[in-house]
Each structure stands twice: as structure tokens, then as C-alpha cells.
Amino acid sequence: MAAISGMIRVMEKAARKAGGRLRRDFGEVEHLQVSRKGPADFVSKADQAAERTIWDELRTARPDWGFVLEEGGVIEGDPTKPRWIVDPLDGTSNFLHGIPHFAISIAAQEPKLDGSGWGDVIAGLVYQPITDESFWAEKARGAWLQDRRLRVSARRHLDESLIATGIPFAGRGDSAEWGKIYAAIGPQVAGIRRFGAASLDLAWVAAGRFDGFWESGLAPWDTAAGCLLVREAGGFVTDWRGVSQPVCDTQVLAGNDALHSKLHKLVAGALR
């Protein structure tokens, strides 16, 4: 096993502290399902409390780093230092409905050397509080689940592959585009799954549980850690054109080398 760096220890401490609170709140949400008021306000507070916990921990450890927070927005730090990208509760709708499939996502992104913006993600962690699984990766040091090295699936054929996706909903996403892609991919693969937490979908691609993944209309906090996990596990993450960005969010296509190539051809053909 690779030695766990100080940065990963900081990220994991923050995620586990917030995750313990989310586990307790998740139990309360299950009881709130039958209440007249409903759980939406409670979940919003749980989300905000988790983000505050993570912010406090990371800020204490790296006081001069900036943040990109799902709830709190952009908080500027020293422009010569990395910044944190944080989703305190990915899979909010699952949480809201008492479905135990959600995660905390934390990534660290370094500035470009020429000061023109932001460059590579250098560390990422996706923590599932219910299963107590901590998926983490560092640039050039591999991807791991706890102390076990991760590798993307070795499957080479689409008809053996299980592909994950996110489906447009409630006015979010491009339903027509998604339908074209589904019509191209669906008949070729062994199955398609929609579990509702993109960070975990990408972590599961890195772990070989899913063979590929596609979704559009995401945000950096949904994918920053997951993109690094897939790449450090030997996979590829690009947009629909096949272009690899440090953080793919508006368009995300992930898989091992063979399957990514085949999925890319199907997507490109569907949208031509």
C-alpha cells in the first residue's frame, strides 16, 4: 500500500467527521418521511452542516487555500496555492428519500504555473458514510479503496459491460441529447444503471464495479475527485469530443481504454 499523505489524511478526517453527522441525520430523515412538513428543510440543513464541518477541518489544516463549495460558492485563497472543491452531500435526492446511496466528495486542485487559472486535480476522496468506504487518489500515486489498490475493469466488450449514467430530471440536463446517447449505447451493453450520485458512479468505475459512465450537466464538485480516481485507476475521462480536461463536468465519459474508445464512438455517432 502507498503511504497515506498528509493531504489525504486531512481530507479523510474532514469527510469522516461530516459523514458521522450525515449518518445520524439520515436516520432522522427516515422518520421524517411520514411527517406533514416533510424532510426537505431538514436535509438542506444537514447538507449545510456537513459543508461547514468540512470547511472548518480543511480551513484549519490549510488556512491559505481557497474553496469551491456546492453550497457556499467560491471562497478565494492564496492564488499560488491549491484550492479545495467540495460536495458535502452528493446524492441529496437519495438522502431525502431514505435511500442509503450518497457520498462526500473532496478534491484538491492546483493553480497553473503561469497563473492563468486552475490546472490538475492533485488529490481526491469520495467517502460513502453508510458503507464507510473511502475511495481516494493522488496524482501519480494511484487510486485506493481504504488500503486496497484500485484498477478499472478489464472488460473489453460492450455486451459484457455495465454502464452507469445520470438521467435528466426536473428541467435539468438535456433530455433529447441523453435519449440519443441512450439509444446508441443501451442496445450494445449488458446493462445501464442510474443510482443518483455521480461521485460514487465514478468511484465505482475506478473500482471496476461499473465498466463505464456518462452524464452531462454536472458541476466541478460532482466530478473533480471522481475524475482523478478513474484516471489513477488506469481509466480515461473525457468530454463527448474525447478531450480530457482536469475536471470534466459539463460532459463526462469514463471507462477503461477499450470501452472508453467504443463508448466515445457511439456517443459521437449518436450526436452527429
PDB file of C-alpha atoms in Angstrom:
ATOM      1  CA  MET A   1       0.000   0.000   0.000  1.00  0.00           C
ATOM      2  CA  ALA A   2       1.153   3.555  -0.738  1.00  0.00           C
ATOM      3  CA  ALA A   3       1.880   5.657   2.328  1.00  0.00           C
ATOM      4  CA  ILE A   4      -1.078   7.931   3.031  1.00  0.00           C
ATOM      5  CA  SER A   5      -0.003  11.548   2.645  1.00  0.00           C
ATOM      6  CA  GLY A   6      -0.811  14.375   4.999  1.00  0.00           C
ATOM      7  CA  MET A   7      -3.214  15.822   2.427  1.00  0.00           C
ATOM      8  CA  ILE A   8      -5.273  12.631   2.178  1.00  0.00           C
ATOM      9  CA  ARG A   9      -5.334  12.335   5.966  1.00  0.00           C
ATOM     10  CA  VAL A  10      -6.717  15.881   6.199  1.00  0.00           C
ATOM     11  CA  MET A  11      -9.388  15.117   3.595  1.00  0.00           C
ATOM     12  CA  GLU A  12     -10.379  11.839   5.195  1.00  0.00           C
ATOM     13  CA  LYS A  13     -10.590  13.345   8.670  1.00  0.00           C
ATOM     14  CA  ALA A  14     -12.919  16.061   7.355  1.00  0.00           C
ATOM     15  CA  ALA A  15     -15.052  13.573   5.395  1.00  0.00           C
ATOM     16  CA  ARG A  16     -15.374  11.123   8.272  1.00  0.00           C
ATOM     17  CA  LYS A  17     -16.314  13.864  10.723  1.00  0.00           C
ATOM     18  CA  ALA A  18     -19.029  15.177   8.404  1.00  0.00           C
ATOM     19  CA  GLY A  19     -20.034  11.622   7.470  1.00  0.00           C
ATOM     20  CA  GLY A  20     -20.762  10.675  11.061  1.00  0.00           C
ATOM     21  CA  ARG A  21     -23.197  13.573  11.304  1.00  0.00           C
ATOM     22  CA  LEU A  22     -24.820  12.606   7.983  1.00  0.00           C
ATOM     23  CA  ARG A  23     -25.322   9.047   9.199  1.00  0.00           C
ATOM     24  CA  ARG A  24     -27.181  10.339  12.254  1.00  0.00           C
ATOM     25  CA  ASP A  25     -29.201  12.775  10.171  1.00  0.00           C
ATOM     26  CA  PHE A  26     -30.030  10.030   7.675  1.00  0.00           C
ATOM     27  CA  GLY A  27     -31.701   8.074  10.461  1.00  0.00           C
ATOM     28  CA  GLU A  28     -33.815  11.115  11.263  1.00  0.00           C
ATOM     29  CA  VAL A  29     -34.803  11.576   7.616  1.00  0.00           C
ATOM     30  CA  GLU A  30     -36.262   8.072   7.583  1.00  0.00           C
ATOM     31  CA  HIS A  31     -38.597   9.084  10.437  1.00  0.00           C
ATOM     32  CA  LEU A  32     -39.466  12.385   8.743  1.00  0.00           C
ATOM     33  CA  GLN A  33     -40.836  10.577   5.692  1.00  0.00           C
ATOM     34  CA  VAL A  34     -44.227  10.351   7.377  1.00  0.00           C
ATOM     35  CA  SER A  35     -44.299  13.875   8.778  1.00  0.00           C
ATOM     36  CA  ARG A  36     -46.589  16.556   7.357  1.00  0.00           C
ATOM     37  CA  LYS A  37     -43.784  19.063   6.930  1.00  0.00           C
ATOM     38  CA  GLY A  38     -41.588  16.628   5.043  1.00  0.00           C
ATOM     39  CA  PRO A  39     -37.819  16.229   5.191  1.00  0.00           C
ATOM     40  CA  ALA A  40     -36.681  18.783   2.586  1.00  0.00           C
ATOM     41  CA  ASP A  41     -35.815  21.571   5.038  1.00  0.00           C
ATOM     42  CA  PHE A  42     -34.088  19.098   7.345  1.00  0.00           C
ATOM     43  CA  VAL A  43     -31.977  17.723   4.517  1.00  0.00           C
ATOM     44  CA  SER A  44     -30.951  21.216   3.453  1.00  0.00           C
ATOM     45  CA  LYS A  45     -29.725  21.879   6.990  1.00  0.00           C
ATOM     46  CA  ALA A  46     -27.894  18.535   7.062  1.00  0.00           C
ATOM     47  CA  ASP A  47     -26.181  19.435   3.769  1.00  0.00           C
ATOM     48  CA  GLN A  48     -25.131  22.852   5.081  1.00  0.00           C
ATOM     49  CA  ALA A  49     -23.936  21.431   8.412  1.00  0.00           C
ATOM     50  CA  ALA A  50     -21.791  18.829   6.606  1.00  0.00           C
ATOM     51  CA  GLU A  51     -20.267  21.509   4.406  1.00  0.00           C
ATOM     52  CA  ARG A  52     -19.491  23.697   7.426  1.00  0.00           C
ATOM     53  CA  THR A  53     -17.810  20.763   9.183  1.00  0.00           C
ATOM     54  CA  ILE A  54     -15.660  20.009   6.128  1.00  0.00           C
ATOM     55  CA  TRP A  55     -14.834  23.701   5.641  1.00  0.00           C
ATOM     56  CA  ASP A  56     -13.759  24.050   9.280  1.00  0.00           C
ATOM     57  CA  GLU A  57     -11.488  21.000   9.125  1.00  0.00           C
ATOM     58  CA  LEU A  58      -9.877  21.886   5.794  1.00  0.00           C
ATOM     59  CA  ARG A  59      -9.511  25.558   6.701  1.00  0.00           C
ATOM     60  CA  THR A  60      -7.746  24.659   9.929  1.00  0.00           C
ATOM     61  CA  ALA A  61      -5.324  22.357   8.123  1.00  0.00           C
ATOM     62  CA  ARG A  62      -4.659  24.626   5.105  1.00  0.00           C
ATOM     63  CA  PRO A  63      -5.651  28.179   6.116  1.00  0.00           C
ATOM     64  CA  ASP A  64      -4.395  29.852   2.927  1.00  0.00           C
ATOM     65  CA  TRP A  65      -6.183  27.573   0.447  1.00  0.00           C
ATOM     66  CA  GLY A  66      -9.357  28.639  -1.354  1.00  0.00           C
ATOM     67  CA  PHE A  67     -12.601  26.712  -1.781  1.00  0.00           C
ATOM     68  CA  VAL A  68     -15.215  25.849  -4.375  1.00  0.00           C
ATOM     69  CA  LEU A  69     -18.236  24.773  -2.322  1.00  0.00           C
ATOM     70  CA  GLU A  70     -21.574  23.486  -3.609  1.00  0.00           C
ATOM     71  CA  GLU A  71     -23.493  25.472  -1.011  1.00  0.00           C
ATOM     72  CA  GLY A  72     -21.065  28.259  -0.113  1.00  0.00           C
ATOM     73  CA  GLY A  73     -19.736  29.110  -3.571  1.00  0.00           C
ATOM     74  CA  VAL A  74     -16.193  30.251  -4.306  1.00  0.00           C
ATOM     75  CA  ILE A  75     -14.007  31.432  -1.421  1.00  0.00           C
ATOM     76  CA  GLU A  76     -10.744  32.888  -2.659  1.00  0.00           C
ATOM     77  CA  GLY A  77      -7.439  31.891  -1.079  1.00  0.00           C
ATOM     78  CA  ASP A  78      -3.792  32.420  -1.917  1.00  0.00           C
ATOM     79  CA  PRO A  79      -3.767  32.196  -5.756  1.00  0.00           C
ATOM     80  CA  THR A  80      -0.395  30.425  -5.682  1.00  0.00           C
ATOM     81  CA  LYS A  81      -1.778  27.605  -3.509  1.00  0.00           C
ATOM     82  CA  PRO A  82      -4.229  24.792  -4.356  1.00  0.00           C
ATOM     83  CA  ARG A  83      -7.933  25.059  -3.663  1.00  0.00           C
ATOM     84  CA  TRP A  84     -10.484  22.605  -2.301  1.00  0.00           C
ATOM     85  CA  ILE A  85     -13.524  21.504  -4.355  1.00  0.00           C
ATOM     86  CA  VAL A  86     -16.219  20.139  -2.034  1.00  0.00           C
ATOM     87  CA  ASP A  87     -19.602  18.454  -2.358  1.00  0.00           C
ATOM     88  CA  PRO A  88     -20.792  17.737   1.196  1.00  0.00           C
ATOM     89  CA  LEU A  89     -23.717  15.568   0.099  1.00  0.00           C
ATOM     90  CA  ASP A  90     -23.760  14.127  -3.415  1.00  0.00           C
ATOM     91  CA  GLY A  91     -26.990  12.190  -3.837  1.00  0.00           C
ATOM     92  CA  THR A  92     -29.249  14.607  -1.973  1.00  0.00           C
ATOM     93  CA  SER A  93     -32.417  13.163  -3.511  1.00  0.00           C
ATOM     94  CA  ASN A  94     -31.419   9.683  -2.336  1.00  0.00           C
ATOM     95  CA  PHE A  95     -30.786  11.067   1.154  1.00  0.00           C
ATOM     96  CA  LEU A  96     -34.149  12.860   1.053  1.00  0.00           C
ATOM     97  CA  HIS A  97     -35.984   9.632   0.243  1.00  0.00           C
ATOM     98  CA  GLY A  98     -34.172   7.441   2.747  1.00  0.00           C
ATOM     99  CA  ILE A  99     -32.073   5.672   0.089  1.00  0.00           C
ATOM    100  CA  PRO A 100     -28.632   4.834   1.548  1.00  0.00           C
ATOM    101  CA  HIS A 101     -26.599   5.806  -1.513  1.00  0.00           C
ATOM    102  CA  PHE A 102     -24.851   9.171  -1.176  1.00  0.00           C
ATOM    103  CA  ALA A 103     -21.318  10.452  -0.680  1.00  0.00           C
ATOM    104  CA  ILE A 104     -19.000  13.250   0.335  1.00  0.00           C
ATOM    105  CA  SER A 105     -16.586  14.384  -2.386  1.00  0.00           C
ATOM    106  CA  ILE A 106     -13.437  16.424  -1.712  1.00  0.00           C
ATOM    107  CA  ALA A 107     -10.728  17.304  -4.247  1.00  0.00           C
ATOM    108  CA  ALA A 108      -7.624  19.487  -4.269  1.00  0.00           C
ATOM    109  CA  GLN A 109      -6.797  21.371  -7.473  1.00  0.00           C
ATOM    110  CA  GLU A 110      -3.527  23.167  -8.117  1.00  0.00           C
ATOM    111  CA  PRO A 111      -3.141  26.512  -9.923  1.00  0.00           C
ATOM    112  CA  LYS A 112      -1.447  26.659 -13.310  1.00  0.00           C
ATOM    113  CA  LEU A 113       2.194  27.686 -13.107  1.00  0.00           C
ATOM    114  CA  ASP A 114       1.603  30.711 -15.340  1.00  0.00           C
ATOM    115  CA  GLY A 115      -1.194  31.981 -13.106  1.00  0.00           C
ATOM    116  CA  SER A 116      -3.782  31.730 -15.888  1.00  0.00           C
ATOM    117  CA  GLY A 117      -6.276  29.624 -13.968  1.00  0.00           C
ATOM    118  CA  TRP A 118      -6.600  26.192 -12.455  1.00  0.00           C
ATOM    119  CA  GLY A 119      -4.772  23.062 -13.504  1.00  0.00           C
ATOM    120  CA  ASP A 120      -4.695  19.425 -12.449  1.00  0.00           C
ATOM    121  CA  VAL A 121      -6.560  17.843  -9.585  1.00  0.00           C
ATOM    122  CA  ILE A 122      -3.800  16.513  -7.355  1.00  0.00           C
ATOM    123  CA  ALA A 123      -5.850  14.626  -4.759  1.00  0.00           C
ATOM    124  CA  GLY A 124      -9.400  13.380  -4.444  1.00  0.00           C
ATOM    125  CA  LEU A 125     -11.549  11.497  -1.964  1.00  0.00           C
ATOM    126  CA  VAL A 126     -15.076  10.103  -2.205  1.00  0.00           C
ATOM    127  CA  TYR A 127     -16.471   8.867   1.110  1.00  0.00           C
ATOM    128  CA  GLN A 128     -19.662   6.818   1.456  1.00  0.00           C
ATOM    129  CA  PRO A 129     -20.832   7.283   5.069  1.00  0.00           C
ATOM    130  CA  ILE A 130     -23.302   4.365   5.114  1.00  0.00           C
ATOM    131  CA  THR A 131     -20.843   1.711   3.905  1.00  0.00           C
ATOM    132  CA  ASP A 132     -17.823   3.501   5.454  1.00  0.00           C
ATOM    133  CA  GLU A 133     -15.933   3.210   2.169  1.00  0.00           C
ATOM    134  CA  SER A 134     -13.196   5.748   1.490  1.00  0.00           C
ATOM    135  CA  PHE A 135     -12.086   5.950  -2.154  1.00  0.00           C
ATOM    136  CA  TRP A 136      -9.015   8.153  -2.565  1.00  0.00           C
ATOM    137  CA  ALA A 137      -6.371   9.018  -5.118  1.00  0.00           C
ATOM    138  CA  GLU A 138      -3.353  11.255  -5.565  1.00  0.00           C
ATOM    139  CA  LYS A 139      -1.824  12.363  -8.842  1.00  0.00           C
ATOM    140  CA  ALA A 140       0.774   9.792  -9.992  1.00  0.00           C
ATOM    141  CA  ARG A 141       0.262   7.676  -6.841  1.00  0.00           C
ATOM    142  CA  GLY A 142      -2.701   5.514  -7.823  1.00  0.00           C
ATOM    143  CA  ALA A 143      -6.264   5.077  -6.639  1.00  0.00           C
ATOM    144  CA  TRP A 144      -7.250   3.215  -3.493  1.00  0.00           C
ATOM    145  CA  LEU A 145     -10.222   1.929  -1.503  1.00  0.00           C
ATOM    146  CA  GLN A 146      -9.007   2.158   2.060  1.00  0.00           C
ATOM    147  CA  ASP A 147      -5.710   0.257   1.709  1.00  0.00           C
ATOM    148  CA  ARG A 148      -6.564  -1.723  -1.450  1.00  0.00           C
ATOM    149  CA  ARG A 149      -5.250  -0.593  -4.834  1.00  0.00           C
ATOM    150  CA  LEU A 150      -7.972   0.063  -7.396  1.00  0.00           C
ATOM    151  CA  ARG A 151      -7.950  -0.750 -11.098  1.00  0.00           C
ATOM    152  CA  VAL A 152     -10.642  -0.077 -13.654  1.00  0.00           C
ATOM    153  CA  SER A 153     -12.489  -3.036 -15.141  1.00  0.00           C
ATOM    154  CA  ALA A 154     -10.570  -5.218 -17.586  1.00  0.00           C
ATOM    155  CA  ARG A 155     -13.649  -5.948 -19.707  1.00  0.00           C
ATOM    156  CA  ARG A 156     -13.140  -5.218 -23.402  1.00  0.00           C
ATOM    157  CA  HIS A 157     -16.569  -5.939 -24.884  1.00  0.00           C
ATOM    158  CA  LEU A 158     -19.654  -3.745 -24.570  1.00  0.00           C
ATOM    159  CA  ASP A 159     -22.035  -6.693 -24.371  1.00  0.00           C
ATOM    160  CA  GLU A 160     -20.325  -7.750 -21.121  1.00  0.00           C
ATOM    161  CA  SER A 161     -20.288  -4.269 -19.630  1.00  0.00           C
ATOM    162  CA  LEU A 162     -22.390  -2.497 -17.017  1.00  0.00           C
ATOM    163  CA  ILE A 163     -22.578   1.248 -17.682  1.00  0.00           C
ATOM    164  CA  ALA A 164     -23.730   3.939 -15.263  1.00  0.00           C
ATOM    165  CA  THR A 165     -25.397   7.215 -16.172  1.00  0.00           C
ATOM    166  CA  GLY A 166     -27.334  10.163 -14.827  1.00  0.00           C
ATOM    167  CA  ILE A 167     -30.748  10.911 -16.316  1.00  0.00           C
ATOM    168  CA  PRO A 168     -32.018  14.479 -16.877  1.00  0.00           C
ATOM    169  CA  PHE A 169     -34.794  15.466 -14.478  1.00  0.00           C
ATOM    170  CA  ALA A 170     -36.969  18.421 -13.413  1.00  0.00           C
ATOM    171  CA  GLY A 171     -35.702  20.711 -16.139  1.00  0.00           C
ATOM    172  CA  ARG A 172     -32.044  19.863 -15.530  1.00  0.00           C
ATOM    173  CA  GLY A 173     -29.972  18.367 -18.319  1.00  0.00           C
ATOM    174  CA  ASP A 174     -30.630  17.803 -21.999  1.00  0.00           C
ATOM    175  CA  SER A 175     -33.256  15.072 -22.336  1.00  0.00           C
ATOM    176  CA  ALA A 176     -33.059  14.947 -26.134  1.00  0.00           C
ATOM    177  CA  GLU A 177     -29.275  14.525 -26.075  1.00  0.00           C
ATOM    178  CA  TRP A 178     -29.465  11.887 -23.355  1.00  0.00           C
ATOM    179  CA  GLY A 179     -32.092   9.982 -25.306  1.00  0.00           C
ATOM    180  CA  LYS A 180     -29.892   9.868 -28.413  1.00  0.00           C
ATOM    181  CA  ILE A 181     -26.920   8.603 -26.402  1.00  0.00           C
ATOM    182  CA  TYR A 182     -29.029   6.005 -24.590  1.00  0.00           C
ATOM    183  CA  ALA A 183     -30.469   4.770 -27.880  1.00  0.00           C
ATOM    184  CA  ALA A 184     -26.913   4.233 -29.150  1.00  0.00           C
ATOM    185  CA  ILE A 185     -25.418   2.673 -26.008  1.00  0.00           C
ATOM    186  CA  GLY A 186     -28.356   0.785 -24.483  1.00  0.00           C
ATOM    187  CA  PRO A 187     -28.691  -1.973 -27.103  1.00  0.00           C
ATOM    188  CA  GLN A 188     -24.938  -2.634 -27.053  1.00  0.00           C
ATOM    189  CA  VAL A 189     -24.304  -3.219 -23.343  1.00  0.00           C
ATOM    190  CA  ALA A 190     -25.186  -5.755 -20.637  1.00  0.00           C
ATOM    191  CA  GLY A 191     -26.978  -3.167 -18.534  1.00  0.00           C
ATOM    192  CA  ILE A 192     -27.359   0.500 -17.615  1.00  0.00           C
ATOM    193  CA  ARG A 193     -27.693   1.770 -14.049  1.00  0.00           C
ATOM    194  CA  ARG A 194     -28.785   5.126 -12.641  1.00  0.00           C
ATOM    195  CA  PHE A 195     -28.009   5.325  -8.909  1.00  0.00           C
ATOM    196  CA  GLY A 196     -28.107   9.092  -8.425  1.00  0.00           C
ATOM    197  CA  ALA A 197     -24.652  10.099  -7.127  1.00  0.00           C
ATOM    198  CA  ALA A 198     -22.096  10.921  -9.821  1.00  0.00           C
ATOM    199  CA  SER A 199     -19.118  10.962  -7.448  1.00  0.00           C
ATOM    200  CA  LEU A 200     -19.885   7.384  -6.403  1.00  0.00           C
ATOM    201  CA  ASP A 201     -20.535   6.340 -10.015  1.00  0.00           C
ATOM    202  CA  LEU A 202     -17.015   7.488 -10.911  1.00  0.00           C
ATOM    203  CA  ALA A 203     -15.517   5.889  -7.793  1.00  0.00           C
ATOM    204  CA  TRP A 204     -17.220   2.639  -8.773  1.00  0.00           C
ATOM    205  CA  VAL A 205     -15.762   2.889 -12.288  1.00  0.00           C
ATOM    206  CA  ALA A 206     -12.340   3.240 -10.653  1.00  0.00           C
ATOM    207  CA  ALA A 207     -13.101   0.175  -8.519  1.00  0.00           C
ATOM    208  CA  GLY A 208     -14.240  -1.884 -11.521  1.00  0.00           C
ATOM    209  CA  ARG A 209     -17.823  -2.197 -10.245  1.00  0.00           C
ATOM    210  CA  PHE A 210     -19.065  -0.222 -13.233  1.00  0.00           C
ATOM    211  CA  ASP A 211     -17.345  -0.572 -16.586  1.00  0.00           C
ATOM    212  CA  GLY A 212     -18.184   2.929 -17.803  1.00  0.00           C
ATOM    213  CA  PHE A 213     -20.146   6.086 -17.100  1.00  0.00           C
ATOM    214  CA  TRP A 214     -21.662   9.006 -18.974  1.00  0.00           C
ATOM    215  CA  GLU A 215     -23.520  12.118 -17.867  1.00  0.00           C
ATOM    216  CA  SER A 216     -23.740  15.804 -18.758  1.00  0.00           C
ATOM    217  CA  GLY A 217     -24.690  18.988 -16.937  1.00  0.00           C
ATOM    218  CA  LEU A 218     -22.740  18.237 -13.771  1.00  0.00           C
ATOM    219  CA  ALA A 219     -20.678  20.634 -11.639  1.00  0.00           C
ATOM    220  CA  PRO A 220     -16.997  20.506 -10.604  1.00  0.00           C
ATOM    221  CA  TRP A 221     -17.839  19.363  -7.075  1.00  0.00           C
ATOM    222  CA  ASP A 222     -19.696  16.350  -8.524  1.00  0.00           C
ATOM    223  CA  THR A 223     -16.747  15.065 -10.551  1.00  0.00           C
ATOM    224  CA  ALA A 224     -13.381  16.555  -9.507  1.00  0.00           C
ATOM    225  CA  ALA A 225     -12.454  13.727  -7.135  1.00  0.00           C
ATOM    226  CA  GLY A 226     -14.081  11.037  -9.280  1.00  0.00           C
ATOM    227  CA  CYS A 227     -12.214  12.041 -12.447  1.00  0.00           C
ATOM    228  CA  LEU A 228      -8.897  11.651 -10.651  1.00  0.00           C
ATOM    229  CA  LEU A 229      -9.946   8.302  -9.170  1.00  0.00           C
ATOM    230  CA  VAL A 230     -10.738   6.873 -12.609  1.00  0.00           C
ATOM    231  CA  ARG A 231      -7.527   8.176 -14.176  1.00  0.00           C
ATOM    232  CA  GLU A 232      -5.334   6.947 -11.336  1.00  0.00           C
ATOM    233  CA  ALA A 233      -7.045   3.544 -11.580  1.00  0.00           C
ATOM    234  CA  GLY A 234      -5.930   3.320 -15.209  1.00  0.00           C
ATOM    235  CA  GLY A 235      -9.031   4.672 -16.937  1.00  0.00           C
ATOM    236  CA  PHE A 236      -9.924   7.610 -19.149  1.00  0.00           C
ATOM    237  CA  VAL A 237     -12.286  10.543 -18.572  1.00  0.00           C
ATOM    238  CA  THR A 238     -13.156  12.956 -21.391  1.00  0.00           C
ATOM    239  CA  ASP A 239     -15.947  15.056 -22.811  1.00  0.00           C
ATOM    240  CA  TRP A 240     -18.061  13.954 -25.794  1.00  0.00           C
ATOM    241  CA  ARG A 241     -15.303  15.084 -28.196  1.00  0.00           C
ATOM    242  CA  GLY A 242     -12.725  12.918 -26.475  1.00  0.00           C
ATOM    243  CA  VAL A 243     -10.956  15.900 -24.892  1.00  0.00           C
ATOM    244  CA  SER A 244      -9.554  15.321 -21.413  1.00  0.00           C
ATOM    245  CA  GLN A 245      -9.950  18.255 -19.005  1.00  0.00           C
ATOM    246  CA  PRO A 246      -8.589  18.403 -15.425  1.00  0.00           C
ATOM    247  CA  VAL A 247     -12.227  18.381 -14.291  1.00  0.00           C
ATOM    248  CA  CYS A 248     -14.797  17.019 -16.747  1.00  0.00           C
ATOM    249  CA  ASP A 249     -18.232  18.159 -15.605  1.00  0.00           C
ATOM    250  CA  THR A 250     -20.431  19.561 -18.382  1.00  0.00           C
ATOM    251  CA  GLN A 251     -19.791  16.331 -20.311  1.00  0.00           C
ATOM    252  CA  VAL A 252     -18.345  13.203 -18.689  1.00  0.00           C
ATOM    253  CA  LEU A 253     -17.448   9.937 -20.409  1.00  0.00           C
ATOM    254  CA  ALA A 254     -15.416   7.423 -18.400  1.00  0.00           C
ATOM    255  CA  GLY A 255     -14.137   3.878 -18.806  1.00  0.00           C
ATOM    256  CA  ASN A 256     -11.060   1.757 -19.450  1.00  0.00           C
ATOM    257  CA  ASP A 257      -9.109   2.313 -22.663  1.00  0.00           C
ATOM    258  CA  ALA A 258     -11.041  -0.149 -24.825  1.00  0.00           C
ATOM    259  CA  LEU A 259     -14.516   0.642 -23.554  1.00  0.00           C
ATOM    260  CA  HIS A 260     -13.951   4.392 -23.472  1.00  0.00           C
ATOM    261  CA  SER A 261     -12.983   4.277 -27.145  1.00  0.00           C
ATOM    262  CA  LYS A 262     -16.070   2.240 -28.045  1.00  0.00           C
ATOM    263  CA  LEU A 263     -18.400   4.414 -25.965  1.00  0.00           C
ATOM    264  CA  HIS A 264     -16.905   7.555 -27.475  1.00  0.00           C
ATOM    265  CA  LYS A 265     -17.593   6.279 -30.992  1.00  0.00           C
ATOM    266  CA  LEU A 266     -21.214   5.513 -30.045  1.00  0.00           C
ATOM    267  CA  VAL A 267     -21.717   8.937 -28.445  1.00  0.00           C
ATOM    268  CA  ALA A 268     -20.098  10.753 -31.362  1.00  0.00           C
ATOM    269  CA  GLY A 269     -22.229   8.835 -33.826  1.00  0.00           C
ATOM    270  CA  ALA A 270     -25.416   9.492 -31.866  1.00  0.00           C
ATOM    271  CA  LEU A 271     -24.817  13.260 -31.747  1.00  0.00           C
ATOM    272  CA  ARG A 272     -23.502  13.677 -35.292  1.00  0.00           C
TER     273      ARG A 272
END
